[in-house]
mmCIF file of C-alpha atoms in Angstrom:
data_model
loop_
_atom_site.group_PDB
_atom_site.id
_atom_site.type_symbol
_atom_site.label_atom_id
_atom_site.label_comp_id
_atom_site.label_asym_id
_atom_site.label_seq_id
_atom_site.Cartn_x
_atom_site.Cartn_y
_atom_site.Cartn_z
ATOM 1 C CA UNK K 1 0.005 0.109 0.002
ATOM 2 C CA UNK K 2 2.945 2.466 0.812
ATOM 3 C CA UNK K 3 4.374 1.879 -2.508
ATOM 4 C CA UNK K 4 1.044 2.480 -4.319
ATOM 5 C CA UNK K 5 0.609 5.843 -2.204
ATOM 6 C CA UNK K 6 3.869 7.264 -3.545
ATOM 7 C CA UNK K 7 2.419 7.037 -7.172
ATOM 8 C CA UNK K 8 5.372 6.015 -8.783
ATOM 9 C CA UNK K 9 5.933 6.763 -12.470
ATOM 10 C CA UNK K 10 8.949 5.147 -14.023
ATOM 11 C CA UNK K 11 9.982 6.204 -17.635
ATOM 12 C CA UNK K 12 12.359 4.122 -19.499
ATOM 13 C CA UNK K 13 14.385 5.074 -22.850
ATOM 14 C CA UNK K 14 17.733 4.398 -24.591
ATOM 15 C CA UNK K 15 20.962 6.214 -24.051
ATOM 16 C CA UNK K 16 20.757 9.485 -26.072
ATOM 17 C CA UNK K 17 22.899 12.747 -26.229
ATOM 18 C CA UNK K 18 20.398 14.476 -23.627
ATOM 19 C CA UNK K 19 21.209 11.889 -20.785
ATOM 20 C CA UNK K 20 24.712 11.137 -21.942
ATOM 21 C CA UNK K 21 26.413 13.482 -19.363
ATOM 22 C CA UNK K 22 24.275 12.116 -16.575
ATOM 23 C CA UNK K 23 24.917 8.725 -17.236
ATOM 24 C CA UNK K 24 28.536 9.156 -17.649
ATOM 25 C CA UNK K 25 28.452 10.976 -14.059
ATOM 26 C CA UNK K 26 26.394 7.921 -12.884
ATOM 27 C CA UNK K 27 28.905 5.185 -14.195
ATOM 28 C CA UNK K 28 31.673 7.234 -12.600
ATOM 29 C CA UNK K 29 30.305 7.961 -9.100
ATOM 30 C CA UNK K 30 27.765 5.104 -8.444
ATOM 31 C CA UNK K 31 29.505 2.657 -5.951
ATOM 32 C CA UNK K 32 27.067 1.056 -3.462
ATOM 33 C CA UNK K 33 24.273 -0.152 -5.914
ATOM 34 C CA UNK K 34 26.613 -0.663 -8.953
ATOM 35 C CA UNK K 35 27.082 -4.547 -9.906
ATOM 36 C CA UNK K 36 30.432 -4.233 -11.890
ATOM 37 C CA UNK K 37 31.477 -0.740 -10.968
ATOM 38 C CA UNK K 38 32.535 -0.256 -14.600
ATOM 39 C CA UNK K 39 33.491 3.341 -15.454
ATOM 40 C CA UNK K 40 32.489 5.020 -18.735
ATOM 41 C CA UNK K 41 33.141 8.637 -19.715
ATOM 42 C CA UNK K 42 30.660 10.651 -22.038
ATOM 43 C CA UNK K 43 32.696 9.341 -25.421
ATOM 44 C CA UNK K 44 32.608 5.778 -24.275
ATOM 45 C CA UNK K 45 28.684 6.439 -23.553
ATOM 46 C CA UNK K 46 28.096 7.880 -26.933
ATOM 47 C CA UNK K 47 29.820 4.633 -28.632
ATOM 48 C CA UNK K 48 27.175 2.379 -26.569
ATOM 49 C CA UNK K 49 24.500 4.718 -28.013
ATOM 50 C CA UNK K 50 25.739 3.980 -31.587
ATOM 51 C CA UNK K 51 26.422 -0.004 -30.954
ATOM 52 C CA UNK K 52 23.963 -2.013 -32.774
ATOM 53 C CA UNK K 53 24.951 -4.846 -30.558
ATOM 54 C CA UNK K 54 23.773 -3.258 -27.458
ATOM 55 C CA UNK K 55 20.710 -2.652 -25.378
ATOM 56 C CA UNK K 56 20.984 0.582 -23.333
ATOM 57 C CA UNK K 57 18.557 1.676 -20.547
ATOM 58 C CA UNK K 58 18.556 5.089 -18.600
ATOM 59 C CA UNK K 59 15.520 4.885 -16.105
ATOM 60 C CA UNK K 60 14.024 8.251 -14.449
ATOM 61 C CA UNK K 61 11.599 8.258 -11.725
ATOM 62 C CA UNK K 62 8.780 10.627 -10.389
ATOM 63 C CA UNK K 63 6.412 10.471 -7.733
ATOM 64 C CA UNK K 64 4.013 12.336 -5.858
ATOM 65 C CA UNK K 65 6.798 14.197 -3.854
ATOM 66 C CA UNK K 66 8.537 15.183 -7.206
ATOM 67 C CA UNK K 67 11.107 14.343 -9.900
ATOM 68 C CA UNK K 68 14.082 11.952 -8.526
ATOM 69 C CA UNK K 69 15.576 12.333 -12.260
ATOM 70 C CA UNK K 70 17.882 9.662 -13.768
ATOM 71 C CA UNK K 71 18.031 6.644 -11.237
ATOM 72 C CA UNK K 72 19.256 3.834 -13.015
ATOM 73 C CA UNK K 73 21.510 3.025 -15.973
ATOM 74 C CA UNK K 74 21.928 -0.374 -17.824
ATOM 75 C CA UNK K 75 24.338 -1.775 -20.572
ATOM 76 C CA UNK K 76 23.607 -5.243 -22.231
ATOM 77 C CA UNK K 77 25.896 -6.746 -25.017
ATOM 78 C CA UNK K 78 23.877 -8.687 -27.287
ATOM 79 C CA UNK K 79 25.705 -12.040 -27.937
ATOM 80 C CA UNK K 80 23.535 -14.201 -30.501
ATOM 81 C CA UNK K 81 20.697 -15.497 -28.047
ATOM 82 C CA UNK K 82 22.369 -14.261 -24.747
ATOM 83 C CA UNK K 83 22.214 -10.691 -23.373
ATOM 84 C CA UNK K 84 25.221 -10.154 -21.190
ATOM 85 C CA UNK K 85 24.516 -7.328 -18.378
ATOM 86 C CA UNK K 86 27.624 -5.470 -18.621
ATOM 87 C CA UNK K 87 26.589 -2.639 -16.173
ATOM 88 C CA UNK K 88 23.574 -2.229 -13.859
ATOM 89 C CA UNK K 89 23.452 0.648 -11.553
ATOM 90 C CA UNK K 90 20.930 2.442 -9.501
ATOM 91 C CA UNK K 91 20.421 5.402 -7.089
ATOM 92 C CA UNK K 92 20.654 4.264 -3.464
ATOM 93 C CA UNK K 93 17.797 6.931 -2.758
ATOM 94 C CA UNK K 94 15.291 4.648 -4.516
ATOM 95 C CA UNK K 95 16.112 1.385 -2.926
ATOM 96 C CA UNK K 96 13.269 -0.567 -1.400
ATOM 97 C CA UNK K 97 10.834 0.641 -4.083
ATOM 98 C CA UNK K 98 11.064 -2.280 -6.333
ATOM 99 C CA UNK K 99 12.438 -0.249 -9.238
ATOM 100 C CA UNK K 100 14.881 -3.293 -10.176
ATOM 101 C CA UNK K 101 12.192 -5.262 -10.840
ATOM 102 C CA UNK K 102 10.477 -2.710 -13.122
ATOM 103 C CA UNK K 103 13.826 -2.806 -15.074
ATOM 104 C CA UNK K 104 14.211 -6.265 -14.974
ATOM 105 C CA UNK K 105 10.784 -6.612 -16.425
ATOM 106 C CA UNK K 106 11.771 -4.238 -19.280
ATOM 107 C CA UNK K 107 15.277 -5.936 -20.214
ATOM 108 C CA UNK K 108 13.515 -9.404 -20.092
ATOM 109 C CA UNK K 109 10.498 -8.023 -22.518
ATOM 110 C CA UNK K 110 13.073 -6.355 -24.847
ATOM 111 C CA UNK K 111 15.430 -9.180 -24.830
ATOM 112 C CA UNK K 112 12.626 -12.000 -25.617
ATOM 113 C CA UNK K 113 11.329 -9.810 -28.421
ATOM 114 C CA UNK K 114 14.786 -10.006 -30.009
ATOM 115 C CA UNK K 115 15.330 -13.777 -29.681
ATOM 116 C CA UNK K 116 17.351 -14.172 -26.300
ATOM 117 C CA UNK K 117 16.842 -17.058 -24.319
ATOM 118 C CA UNK K 118 18.984 -16.049 -21.251
ATOM 119 C CA UNK K 119 20.389 -13.039 -19.406
ATOM 120 C CA UNK K 120 23.693 -13.157 -17.387
ATOM 121 C CA UNK K 121 24.415 -10.934 -14.898
ATOM 122 C CA UNK K 122 27.827 -10.258 -13.281
ATOM 123 C CA UNK K 123 28.625 -9.157 -9.873
ATOM 124 C CA UNK K 124 32.246 -7.836 -9.363
ATOM 125 C CA UNK K 125 32.687 -7.206 -5.353
ATOM 126 C CA UNK K 126 34.380 -4.178 -4.243
ATOM 127 C CA UNK K 127 34.465 -2.750 -0.583
ATOM 128 C CA UNK K 128 31.759 -0.542 -1.672
ATOM 129 C CA UNK K 129 29.052 -2.608 -3.601
ATOM 130 C CA UNK K 130 28.204 -5.407 -0.859
ATOM 131 C CA UNK K 131 24.782 -3.983 -0.848
ATOM 132 C CA UNK K 132 23.995 -5.612 -4.193
ATOM 133 C CA UNK K 133 25.831 -8.909 -3.558
ATOM 134 C CA UNK K 134 22.197 -10.671 -3.377
ATOM 135 C CA UNK K 135 20.832 -8.378 -6.127
ATOM 136 C CA UNK K 136 20.867 -11.351 -8.691
ATOM 137 C CA UNK K 137 19.721 -13.811 -6.807
ATOM 138 C CA UNK K 138 16.679 -11.654 -5.195
ATOM 139 C CA UNK K 139 15.310 -11.276 -8.761
ATOM 140 C CA UNK K 140 15.347 -14.916 -9.542
ATOM 141 C CA UNK K 141 18.890 -15.433 -11.127
ATOM 142 C CA UNK K 142 20.848 -18.660 -10.672
ATOM 143 C CA UNK K 143 24.356 -18.433 -9.626
ATOM 144 C CA UNK K 144 26.522 -20.052 -12.475
ATOM 145 C CA UNK K 145 30.168 -19.458 -11.544
ATOM 146 C CA UNK K 146 31.981 -17.806 -8.715
ATOM 147 C CA UNK K 147 35.376 -16.893 -7.730
ATOM 148 C CA UNK K 148 37.136 -13.955 -5.547
ATOM 149 C CA UNK K 149 36.860 -11.843 -8.523
ATOM 150 C CA UNK K 150 33.268 -12.129 -9.727
ATOM 151 C CA UNK K 151 30.007 -13.828 -9.550
ATOM 152 C CA UNK K 152 28.042 -14.735 -12.881
ATOM 153 C CA UNK K 153 24.432 -15.216 -12.620
ATOM 154 C CA UNK K 154 21.840 -16.380 -15.312
ATOM 155 C CA UNK K 155 18.354 -15.820 -15.763
ATOM 156 C CA UNK K 156 16.479 -18.318 -18.407
ATOM 157 C CA UNK K 157 13.930 -16.417 -19.982
ATOM 158 C CA UNK K 158 11.500 -19.182 -20.926
ATOM 159 C CA UNK K 159 10.533 -19.389 -17.502
ATOM 160 C CA UNK K 160 10.464 -15.669 -16.137
ATOM 161 C CA UNK K 161 7.151 -14.375 -14.706
ATOM 162 C CA UNK K 162 7.250 -10.627 -14.788
ATOM 163 C CA UNK K 163 7.091 -9.017 -11.299
ATOM 164 C CA UNK K 164 5.006 -6.282 -12.309
ATOM 165 C CA UNK K 165 5.768 -3.798 -9.384
ATOM 166 C CA UNK K 166 3.302 -0.916 -8.001
ATOM 167 C CA UNK K 167 4.217 1.697 -10.412
ATOM 168 C CA UNK K 168 3.269 3.116 -13.534
ATOM 169 C CA UNK K 169 5.968 2.280 -16.392
ATOM 170 C CA UNK K 170 6.437 4.333 -19.605
ATOM 171 C CA UNK K 171 8.535 3.345 -22.603
ATOM 172 C CA UNK K 172 9.910 5.507 -25.226
ATOM 173 C CA UNK K 173 11.368 4.783 -28.806
ATOM 174 C CA UNK K 174 11.229 1.164 -29.553
ATOM 175 C CA UNK K 175 11.439 -0.082 -26.132
ATOM 176 C CA UNK K 176 8.523 -2.489 -24.826
ATOM 177 C CA UNK K 177 7.352 -3.591 -21.338
ATOM 178 C CA UNK K 178 4.799 -6.029 -19.826
#
């Protein structure tokens, strides 16, 4: 009930020139909710925008209290029927709002339409991102491999049931959702 009372609206769009600076800033500064802590400057973000073998998301959130701005960034590398999540980060100020479920629903819907059968997710532990150690497990991924340096998680799309968290989701330019 509380989440519904927030009247959240989440807007999904691919990377673009208007968001490029903020996307680069988030990849450079986000540490706690950043699964790989990969850093990309504006030039690298521009390359991701143009990459035909990539799926990108910038996610914005508004609620009854106002505009939270861009709160999440996702980059997936497209490898045949597998989408490899290179980068997934979120702002800590929206934790416990289930926005990550809406993000995953959006990734899965778009991956399925493009013929993917699975997602691969990486968790590269740092001294600052232990907050997201169980992120993929909580979302239904299965641990595929683990080492001191990295965990690899997999989600088979055939069995995925959308989470449909309590928020309105809006999609732009060639994106679909559940």
